[in-house]
PDB file of C-alpha atoms in Angstrom:
ATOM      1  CA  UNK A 931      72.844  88.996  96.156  1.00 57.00           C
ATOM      2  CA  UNK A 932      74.683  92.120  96.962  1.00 67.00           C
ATOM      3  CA  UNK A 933      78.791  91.787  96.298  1.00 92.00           C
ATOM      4  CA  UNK A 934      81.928  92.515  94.337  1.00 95.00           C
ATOM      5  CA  UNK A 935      81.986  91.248  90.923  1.00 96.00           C
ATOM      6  CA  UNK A 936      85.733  90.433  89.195  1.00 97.00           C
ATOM      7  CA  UNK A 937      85.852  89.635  85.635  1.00 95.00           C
ATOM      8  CA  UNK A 938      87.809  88.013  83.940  1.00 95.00           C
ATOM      9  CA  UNK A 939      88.871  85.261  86.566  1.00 94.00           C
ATOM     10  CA  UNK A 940      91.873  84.621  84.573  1.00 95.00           C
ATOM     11  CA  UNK A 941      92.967  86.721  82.218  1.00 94.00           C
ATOM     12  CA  UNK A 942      96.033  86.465  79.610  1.00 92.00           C
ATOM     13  CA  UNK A 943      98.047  89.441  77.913  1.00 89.00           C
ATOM     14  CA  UNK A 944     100.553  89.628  75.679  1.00 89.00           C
ATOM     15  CA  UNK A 945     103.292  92.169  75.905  1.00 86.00           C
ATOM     16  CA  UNK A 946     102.828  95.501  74.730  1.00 86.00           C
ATOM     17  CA  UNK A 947      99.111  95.036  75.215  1.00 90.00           C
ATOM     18  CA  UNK A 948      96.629  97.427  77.611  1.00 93.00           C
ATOM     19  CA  UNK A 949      94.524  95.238  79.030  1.00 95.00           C
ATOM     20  CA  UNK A 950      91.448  96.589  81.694  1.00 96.00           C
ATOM     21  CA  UNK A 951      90.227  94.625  84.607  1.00 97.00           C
ATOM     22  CA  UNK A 952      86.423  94.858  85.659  1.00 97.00           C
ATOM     23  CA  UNK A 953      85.117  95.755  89.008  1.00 98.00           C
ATOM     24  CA  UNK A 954      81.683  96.325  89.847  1.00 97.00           C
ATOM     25  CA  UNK A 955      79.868  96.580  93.400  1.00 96.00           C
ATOM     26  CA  UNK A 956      76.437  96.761  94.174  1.00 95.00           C
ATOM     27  CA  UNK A 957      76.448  97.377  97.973  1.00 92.00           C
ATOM     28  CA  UNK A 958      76.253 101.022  97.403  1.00 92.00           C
ATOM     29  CA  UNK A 959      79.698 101.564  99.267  1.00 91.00           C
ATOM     30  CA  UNK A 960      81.615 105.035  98.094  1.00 90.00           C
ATOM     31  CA  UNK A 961      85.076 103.944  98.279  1.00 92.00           C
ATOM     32  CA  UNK A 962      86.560 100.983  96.176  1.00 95.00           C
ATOM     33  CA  UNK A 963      90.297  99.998  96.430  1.00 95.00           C
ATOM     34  CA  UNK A 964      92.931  97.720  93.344  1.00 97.00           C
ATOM     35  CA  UNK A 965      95.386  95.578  94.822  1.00 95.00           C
ATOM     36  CA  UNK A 966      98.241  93.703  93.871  1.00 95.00           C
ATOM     37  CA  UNK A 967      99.314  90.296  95.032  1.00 93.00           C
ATOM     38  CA  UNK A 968     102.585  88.576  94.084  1.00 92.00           C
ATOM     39  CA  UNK A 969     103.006  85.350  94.655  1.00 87.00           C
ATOM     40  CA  UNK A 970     103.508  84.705  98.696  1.00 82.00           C
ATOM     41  CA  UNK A 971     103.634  88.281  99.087  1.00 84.00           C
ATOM     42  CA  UNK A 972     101.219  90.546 100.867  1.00 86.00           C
ATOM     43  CA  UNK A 973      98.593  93.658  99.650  1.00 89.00           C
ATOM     44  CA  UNK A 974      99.767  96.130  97.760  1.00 91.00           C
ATOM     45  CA  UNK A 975      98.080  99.081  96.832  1.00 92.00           C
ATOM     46  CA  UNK A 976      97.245 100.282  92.994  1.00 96.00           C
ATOM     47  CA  UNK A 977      94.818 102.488  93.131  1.00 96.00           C
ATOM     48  CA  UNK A 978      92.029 104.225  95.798  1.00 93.00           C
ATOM     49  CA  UNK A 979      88.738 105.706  95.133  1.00 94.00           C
ATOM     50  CA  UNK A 980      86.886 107.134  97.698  1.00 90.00           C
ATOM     51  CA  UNK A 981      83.336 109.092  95.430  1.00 90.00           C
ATOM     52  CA  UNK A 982      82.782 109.119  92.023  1.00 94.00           C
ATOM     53  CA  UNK A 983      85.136 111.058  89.410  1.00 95.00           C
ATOM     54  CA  UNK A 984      88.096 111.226  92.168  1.00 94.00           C
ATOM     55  CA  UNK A 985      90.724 108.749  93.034  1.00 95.00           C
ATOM     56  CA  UNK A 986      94.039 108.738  94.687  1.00 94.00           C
ATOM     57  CA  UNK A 987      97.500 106.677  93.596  1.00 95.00           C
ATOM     58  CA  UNK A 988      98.078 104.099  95.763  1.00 93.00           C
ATOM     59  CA  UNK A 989     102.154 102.837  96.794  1.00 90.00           C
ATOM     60  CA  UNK A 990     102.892 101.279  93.341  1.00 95.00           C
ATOM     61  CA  UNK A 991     100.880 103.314  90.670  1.00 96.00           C
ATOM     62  CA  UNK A 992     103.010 103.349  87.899  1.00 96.00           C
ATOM     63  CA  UNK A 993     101.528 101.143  84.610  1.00 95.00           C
ATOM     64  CA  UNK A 994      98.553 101.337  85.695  1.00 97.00           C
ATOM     65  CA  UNK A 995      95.035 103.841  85.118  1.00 97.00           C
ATOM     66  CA  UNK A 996      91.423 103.667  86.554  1.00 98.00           C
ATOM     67  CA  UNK A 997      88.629 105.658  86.068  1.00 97.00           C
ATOM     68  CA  UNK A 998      85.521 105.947  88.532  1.00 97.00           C
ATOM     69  CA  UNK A 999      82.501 107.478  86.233  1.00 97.00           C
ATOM     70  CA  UNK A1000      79.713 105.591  88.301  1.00 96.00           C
ATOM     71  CA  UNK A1001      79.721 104.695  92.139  1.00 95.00           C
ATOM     72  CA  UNK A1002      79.261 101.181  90.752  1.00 96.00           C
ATOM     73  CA  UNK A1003      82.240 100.381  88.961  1.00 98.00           C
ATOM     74  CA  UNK A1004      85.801 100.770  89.203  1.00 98.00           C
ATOM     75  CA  UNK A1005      87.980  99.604  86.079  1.00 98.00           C
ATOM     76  CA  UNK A1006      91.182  98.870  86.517  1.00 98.00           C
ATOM     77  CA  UNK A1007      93.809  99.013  83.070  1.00 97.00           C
ATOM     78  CA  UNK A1008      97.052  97.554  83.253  1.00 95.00           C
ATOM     79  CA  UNK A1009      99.029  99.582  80.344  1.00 94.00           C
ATOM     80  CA  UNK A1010     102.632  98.014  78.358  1.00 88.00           C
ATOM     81  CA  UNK A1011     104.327  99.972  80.777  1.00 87.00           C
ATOM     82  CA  UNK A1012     103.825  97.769  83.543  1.00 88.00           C
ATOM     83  CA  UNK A1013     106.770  96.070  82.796  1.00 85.00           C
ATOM     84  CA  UNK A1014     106.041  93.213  85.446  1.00 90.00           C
ATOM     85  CA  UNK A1015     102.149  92.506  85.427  1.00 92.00           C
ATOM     86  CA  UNK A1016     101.716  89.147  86.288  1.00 94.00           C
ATOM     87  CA  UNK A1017      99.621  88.893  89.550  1.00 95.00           C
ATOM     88  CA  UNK A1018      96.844  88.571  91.261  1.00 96.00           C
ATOM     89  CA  UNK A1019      94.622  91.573  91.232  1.00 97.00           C
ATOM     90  CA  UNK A1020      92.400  92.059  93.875  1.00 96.00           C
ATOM     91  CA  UNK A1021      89.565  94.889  93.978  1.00 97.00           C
ATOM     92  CA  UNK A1022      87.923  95.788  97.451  1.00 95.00           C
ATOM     93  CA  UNK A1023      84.857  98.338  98.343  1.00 94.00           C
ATOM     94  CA  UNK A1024      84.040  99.568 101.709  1.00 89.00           C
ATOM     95  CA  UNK A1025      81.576 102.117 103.147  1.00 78.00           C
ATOM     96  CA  UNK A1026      82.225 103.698 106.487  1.00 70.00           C
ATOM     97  CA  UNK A1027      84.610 101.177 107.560  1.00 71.00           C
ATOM     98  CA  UNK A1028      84.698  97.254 106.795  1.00 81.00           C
ATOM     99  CA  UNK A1029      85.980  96.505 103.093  1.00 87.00           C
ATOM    100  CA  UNK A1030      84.908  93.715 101.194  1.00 91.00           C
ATOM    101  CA  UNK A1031      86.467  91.924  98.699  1.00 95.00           C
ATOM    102  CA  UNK A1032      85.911  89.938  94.993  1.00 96.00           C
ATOM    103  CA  UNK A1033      87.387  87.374  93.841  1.00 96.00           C
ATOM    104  CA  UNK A1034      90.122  88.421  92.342  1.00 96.00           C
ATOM    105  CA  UNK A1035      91.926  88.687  88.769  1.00 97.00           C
ATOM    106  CA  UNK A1036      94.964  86.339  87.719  1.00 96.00           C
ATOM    107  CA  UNK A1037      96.558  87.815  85.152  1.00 95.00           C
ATOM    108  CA  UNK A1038      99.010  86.708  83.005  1.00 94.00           C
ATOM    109  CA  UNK A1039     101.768  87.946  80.678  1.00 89.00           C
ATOM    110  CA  UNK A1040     102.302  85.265  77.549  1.00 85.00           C
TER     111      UNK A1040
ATOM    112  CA  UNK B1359     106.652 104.127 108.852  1.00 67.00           C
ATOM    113  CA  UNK B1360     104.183 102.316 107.399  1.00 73.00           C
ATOM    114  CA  UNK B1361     100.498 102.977 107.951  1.00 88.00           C
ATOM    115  CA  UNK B1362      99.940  99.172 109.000  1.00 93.00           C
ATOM    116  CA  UNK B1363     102.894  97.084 110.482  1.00 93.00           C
ATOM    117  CA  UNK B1364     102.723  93.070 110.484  1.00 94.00           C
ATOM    118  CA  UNK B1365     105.505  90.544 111.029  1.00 89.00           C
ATOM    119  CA  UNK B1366     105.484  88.855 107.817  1.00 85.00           C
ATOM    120  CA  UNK B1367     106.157  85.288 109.155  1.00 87.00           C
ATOM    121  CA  UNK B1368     105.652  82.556 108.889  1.00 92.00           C
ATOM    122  CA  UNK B1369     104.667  81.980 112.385  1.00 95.00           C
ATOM    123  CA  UNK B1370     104.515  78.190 113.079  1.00 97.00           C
ATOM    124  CA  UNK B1371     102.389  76.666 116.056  1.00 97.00           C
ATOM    125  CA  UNK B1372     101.246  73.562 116.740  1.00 97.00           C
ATOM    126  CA  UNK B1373      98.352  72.158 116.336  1.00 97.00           C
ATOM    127  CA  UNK B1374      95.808  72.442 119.917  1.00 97.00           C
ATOM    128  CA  UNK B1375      98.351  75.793 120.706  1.00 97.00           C
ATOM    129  CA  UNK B1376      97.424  79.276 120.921  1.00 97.00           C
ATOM    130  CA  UNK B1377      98.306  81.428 117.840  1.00 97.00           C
ATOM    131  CA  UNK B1378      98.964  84.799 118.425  1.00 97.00           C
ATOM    132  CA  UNK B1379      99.110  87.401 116.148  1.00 97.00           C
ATOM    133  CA  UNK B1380     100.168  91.191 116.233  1.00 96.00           C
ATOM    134  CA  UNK B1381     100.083  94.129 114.773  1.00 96.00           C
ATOM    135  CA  UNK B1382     100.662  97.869 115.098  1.00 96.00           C
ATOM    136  CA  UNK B1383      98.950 101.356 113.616  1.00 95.00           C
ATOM    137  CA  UNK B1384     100.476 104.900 113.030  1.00 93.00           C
ATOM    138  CA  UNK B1385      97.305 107.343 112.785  1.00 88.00           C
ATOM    139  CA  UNK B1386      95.968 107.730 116.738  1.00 88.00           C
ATOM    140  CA  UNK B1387      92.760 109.113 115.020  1.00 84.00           C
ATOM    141  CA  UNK B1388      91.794 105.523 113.334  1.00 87.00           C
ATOM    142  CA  UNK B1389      88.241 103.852 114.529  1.00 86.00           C
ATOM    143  CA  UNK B1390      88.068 100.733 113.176  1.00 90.00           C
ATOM    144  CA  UNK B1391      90.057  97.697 113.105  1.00 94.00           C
ATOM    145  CA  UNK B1392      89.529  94.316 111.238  1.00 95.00           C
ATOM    146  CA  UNK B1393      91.101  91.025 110.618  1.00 97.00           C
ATOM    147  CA  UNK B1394      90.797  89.156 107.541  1.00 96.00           C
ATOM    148  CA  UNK B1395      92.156  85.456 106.859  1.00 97.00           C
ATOM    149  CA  UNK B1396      93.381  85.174 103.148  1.00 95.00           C
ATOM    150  CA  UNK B1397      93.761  81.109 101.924  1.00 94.00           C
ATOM    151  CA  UNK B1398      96.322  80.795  99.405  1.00 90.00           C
ATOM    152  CA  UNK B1399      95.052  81.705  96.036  1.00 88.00           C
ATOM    153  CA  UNK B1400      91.380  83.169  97.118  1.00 93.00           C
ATOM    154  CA  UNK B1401      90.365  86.887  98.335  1.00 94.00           C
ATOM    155  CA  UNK B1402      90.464  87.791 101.518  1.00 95.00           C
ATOM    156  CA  UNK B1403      86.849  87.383 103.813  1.00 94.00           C
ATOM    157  CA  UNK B1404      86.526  89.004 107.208  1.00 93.00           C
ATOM    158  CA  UNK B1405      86.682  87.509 110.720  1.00 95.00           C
ATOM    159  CA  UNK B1406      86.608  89.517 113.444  1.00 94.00           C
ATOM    160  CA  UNK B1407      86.097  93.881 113.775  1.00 93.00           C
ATOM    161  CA  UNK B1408      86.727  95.383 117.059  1.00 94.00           C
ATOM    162  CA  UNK B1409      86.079  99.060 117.594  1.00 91.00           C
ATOM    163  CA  UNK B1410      87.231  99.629 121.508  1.00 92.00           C
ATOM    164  CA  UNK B1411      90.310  99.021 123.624  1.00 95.00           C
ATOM    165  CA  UNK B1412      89.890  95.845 125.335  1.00 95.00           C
ATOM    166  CA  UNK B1413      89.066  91.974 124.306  1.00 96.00           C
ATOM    167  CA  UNK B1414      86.635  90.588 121.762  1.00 96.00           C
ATOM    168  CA  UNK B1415      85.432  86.812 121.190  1.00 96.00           C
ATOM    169  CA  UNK B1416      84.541  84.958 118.617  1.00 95.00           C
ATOM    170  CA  UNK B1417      84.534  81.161 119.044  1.00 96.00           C
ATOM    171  CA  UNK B1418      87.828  80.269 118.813  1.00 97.00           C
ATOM    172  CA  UNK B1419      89.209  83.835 117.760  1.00 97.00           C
ATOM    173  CA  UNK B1420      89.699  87.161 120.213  1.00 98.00           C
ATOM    174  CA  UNK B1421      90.459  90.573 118.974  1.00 97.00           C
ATOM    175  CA  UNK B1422      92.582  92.270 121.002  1.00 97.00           C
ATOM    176  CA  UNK B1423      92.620  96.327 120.931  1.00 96.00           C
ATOM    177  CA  UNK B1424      95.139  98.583 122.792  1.00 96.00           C
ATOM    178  CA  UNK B1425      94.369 102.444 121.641  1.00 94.00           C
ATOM    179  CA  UNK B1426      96.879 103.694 123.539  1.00 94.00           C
ATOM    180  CA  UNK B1427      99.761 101.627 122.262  1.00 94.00           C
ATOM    181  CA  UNK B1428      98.168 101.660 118.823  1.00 95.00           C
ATOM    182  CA  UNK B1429      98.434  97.838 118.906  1.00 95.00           C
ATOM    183  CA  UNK B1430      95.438  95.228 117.807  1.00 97.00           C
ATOM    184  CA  UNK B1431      95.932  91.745 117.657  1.00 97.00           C
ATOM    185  CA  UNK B1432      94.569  88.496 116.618  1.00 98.00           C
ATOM    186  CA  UNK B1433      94.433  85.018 118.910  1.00 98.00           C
ATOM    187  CA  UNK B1434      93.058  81.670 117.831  1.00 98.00           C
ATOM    188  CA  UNK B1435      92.699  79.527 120.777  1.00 98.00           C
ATOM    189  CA  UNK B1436      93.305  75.703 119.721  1.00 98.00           C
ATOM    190  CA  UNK B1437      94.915  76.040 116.174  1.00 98.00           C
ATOM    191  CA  UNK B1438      94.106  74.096 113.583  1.00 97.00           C
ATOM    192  CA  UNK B1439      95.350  73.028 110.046  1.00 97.00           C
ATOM    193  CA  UNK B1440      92.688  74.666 108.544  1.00 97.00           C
ATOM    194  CA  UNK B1441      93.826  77.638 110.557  1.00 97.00           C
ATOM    195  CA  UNK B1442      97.294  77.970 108.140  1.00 97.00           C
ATOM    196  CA  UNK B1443      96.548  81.201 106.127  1.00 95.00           C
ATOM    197  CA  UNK B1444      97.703  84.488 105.654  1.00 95.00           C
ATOM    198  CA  UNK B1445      95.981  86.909 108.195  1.00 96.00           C
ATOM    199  CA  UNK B1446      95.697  91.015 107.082  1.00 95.00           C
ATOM    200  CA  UNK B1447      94.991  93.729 109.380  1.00 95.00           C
ATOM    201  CA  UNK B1448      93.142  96.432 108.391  1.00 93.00           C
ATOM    202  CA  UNK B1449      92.416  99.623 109.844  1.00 92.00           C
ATOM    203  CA  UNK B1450      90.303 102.486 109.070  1.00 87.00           C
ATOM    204  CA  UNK B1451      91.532 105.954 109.639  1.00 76.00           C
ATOM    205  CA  UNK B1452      90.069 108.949 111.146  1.00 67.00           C
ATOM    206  CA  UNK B1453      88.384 111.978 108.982  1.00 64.00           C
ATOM    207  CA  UNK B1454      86.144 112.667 106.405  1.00 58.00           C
ATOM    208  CA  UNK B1455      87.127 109.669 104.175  1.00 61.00           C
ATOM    209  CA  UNK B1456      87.565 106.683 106.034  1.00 67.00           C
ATOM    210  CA  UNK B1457      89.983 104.644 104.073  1.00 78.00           C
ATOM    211  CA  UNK B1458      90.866 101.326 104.767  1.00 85.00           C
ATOM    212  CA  UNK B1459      94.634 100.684 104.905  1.00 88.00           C
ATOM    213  CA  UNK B1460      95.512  96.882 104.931  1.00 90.00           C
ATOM    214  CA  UNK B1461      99.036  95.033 106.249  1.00 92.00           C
ATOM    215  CA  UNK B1462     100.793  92.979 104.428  1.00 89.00           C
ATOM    216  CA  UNK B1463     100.263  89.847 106.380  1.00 93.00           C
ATOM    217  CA  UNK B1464     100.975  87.476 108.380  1.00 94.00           C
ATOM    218  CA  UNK B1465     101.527  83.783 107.412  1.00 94.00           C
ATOM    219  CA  UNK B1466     100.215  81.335 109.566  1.00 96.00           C
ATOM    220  CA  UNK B1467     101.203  77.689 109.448  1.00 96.00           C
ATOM    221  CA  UNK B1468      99.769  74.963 112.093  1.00 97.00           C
ATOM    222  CA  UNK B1469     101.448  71.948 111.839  1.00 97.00           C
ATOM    223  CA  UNK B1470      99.382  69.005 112.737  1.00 95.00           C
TER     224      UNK B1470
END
């Protein structure tokens, strides 16, 4: 089945740590998106991609790095100076126009 | 000015009304235009695209697009609990890369 894979589902850091959230897409789409999600808040964007080996900051860039070496994947690494990290990371891919979404990282700072 | 204006809500209807919900673009270029329903705690999924002014249905749903105004909206015809969820609008803009820029929401609540 073609989609967006997340991993981890839940995922636990402690502070200081880098920590890197996995996105991968098999529906052959060129751009792929991060969000953030606070709790009861709406999208926010990390992070844009739209071909390989170029991305774009998004509104709230700062603690955070991606890289975009193959079409397929699109890490995501949440560095120690993200001072507020815990969310609800959500990585999208779209091609032409509709975006599609996986389901999502909850990370957590303990 | 943001990209992608929503309310943020909530907006509470009752249950059997008519939820309506709105929201407006700043590039005049943009194509495409999408509504997504987000339950608390899960990823968004898609419900309804609409690519030209005027009205599109969907069972209980209809997309409404105004080009001019730079204005789409969202109406769900007898509302239902299940309905309550946070609703993004998303819009693709014009040129070579078509991003998608999202809202930030609206929250729905039907109260039974």
């Amino acid at each position: 089945d073609g989609g967006i894979t997340q991993s981890p589902k839940y995922l636990f850091r402690k502070e200081g740590q880098n920590v890197t959230l996995s996105c991968e897409q098999n529906l052959n789409h060129d751009a792929m998106y991060w969000y953030r999600q606070d709790p009861g808040q709406g999208l926010r964007l990390i992070y844009y991609s739209q071909i390989v080996n170029d991305f774009q900051k998004g509104d709230i860039a700062e603690g955070y790095s991606v890289s975009r070496e193959k079409k397929e994947s699109f890490p995501l690494t949440v560095t120690s100076a993200q001072k507020n990290p815990t969310a609800f990371y959500l990585c999208a891919s779209s091609r032409r126009d509709r975006a599609f979404f996986g389901q999502g990282t909850r990370l957590t700072v303990v | 000015q943001k990209e992608v204006e929503q309310n943020s809500g909530p907006l509470s209807v009752p249950e059997g009304a008519i939820a309506s919900l709105n929201c407006t673009y700043s590039d005049r270029g943009s194509q495409s235009f999408f509504w997504y329903r987000q339950y608390s705690g899960k990823s968004p999924e898609l419900i309804m695209s609409i690519y030209s002014n005027g009205d599109k249905e969907d069972g209980r749903f209809t997309a409404q697009l105004n080009k001019a105004s730079q204005y789409v909206s969202l109406l769900i015809r007898d509302s239902q609990p299940s309905d309550s969820a946070t609703y993004l609008c998303a819009v693709t803009h014009s040129g070579g890369y078509q991003k998608v820029t999202f809202g930030t929401g609206t929250k729905l609540q039907v109260i039974p």
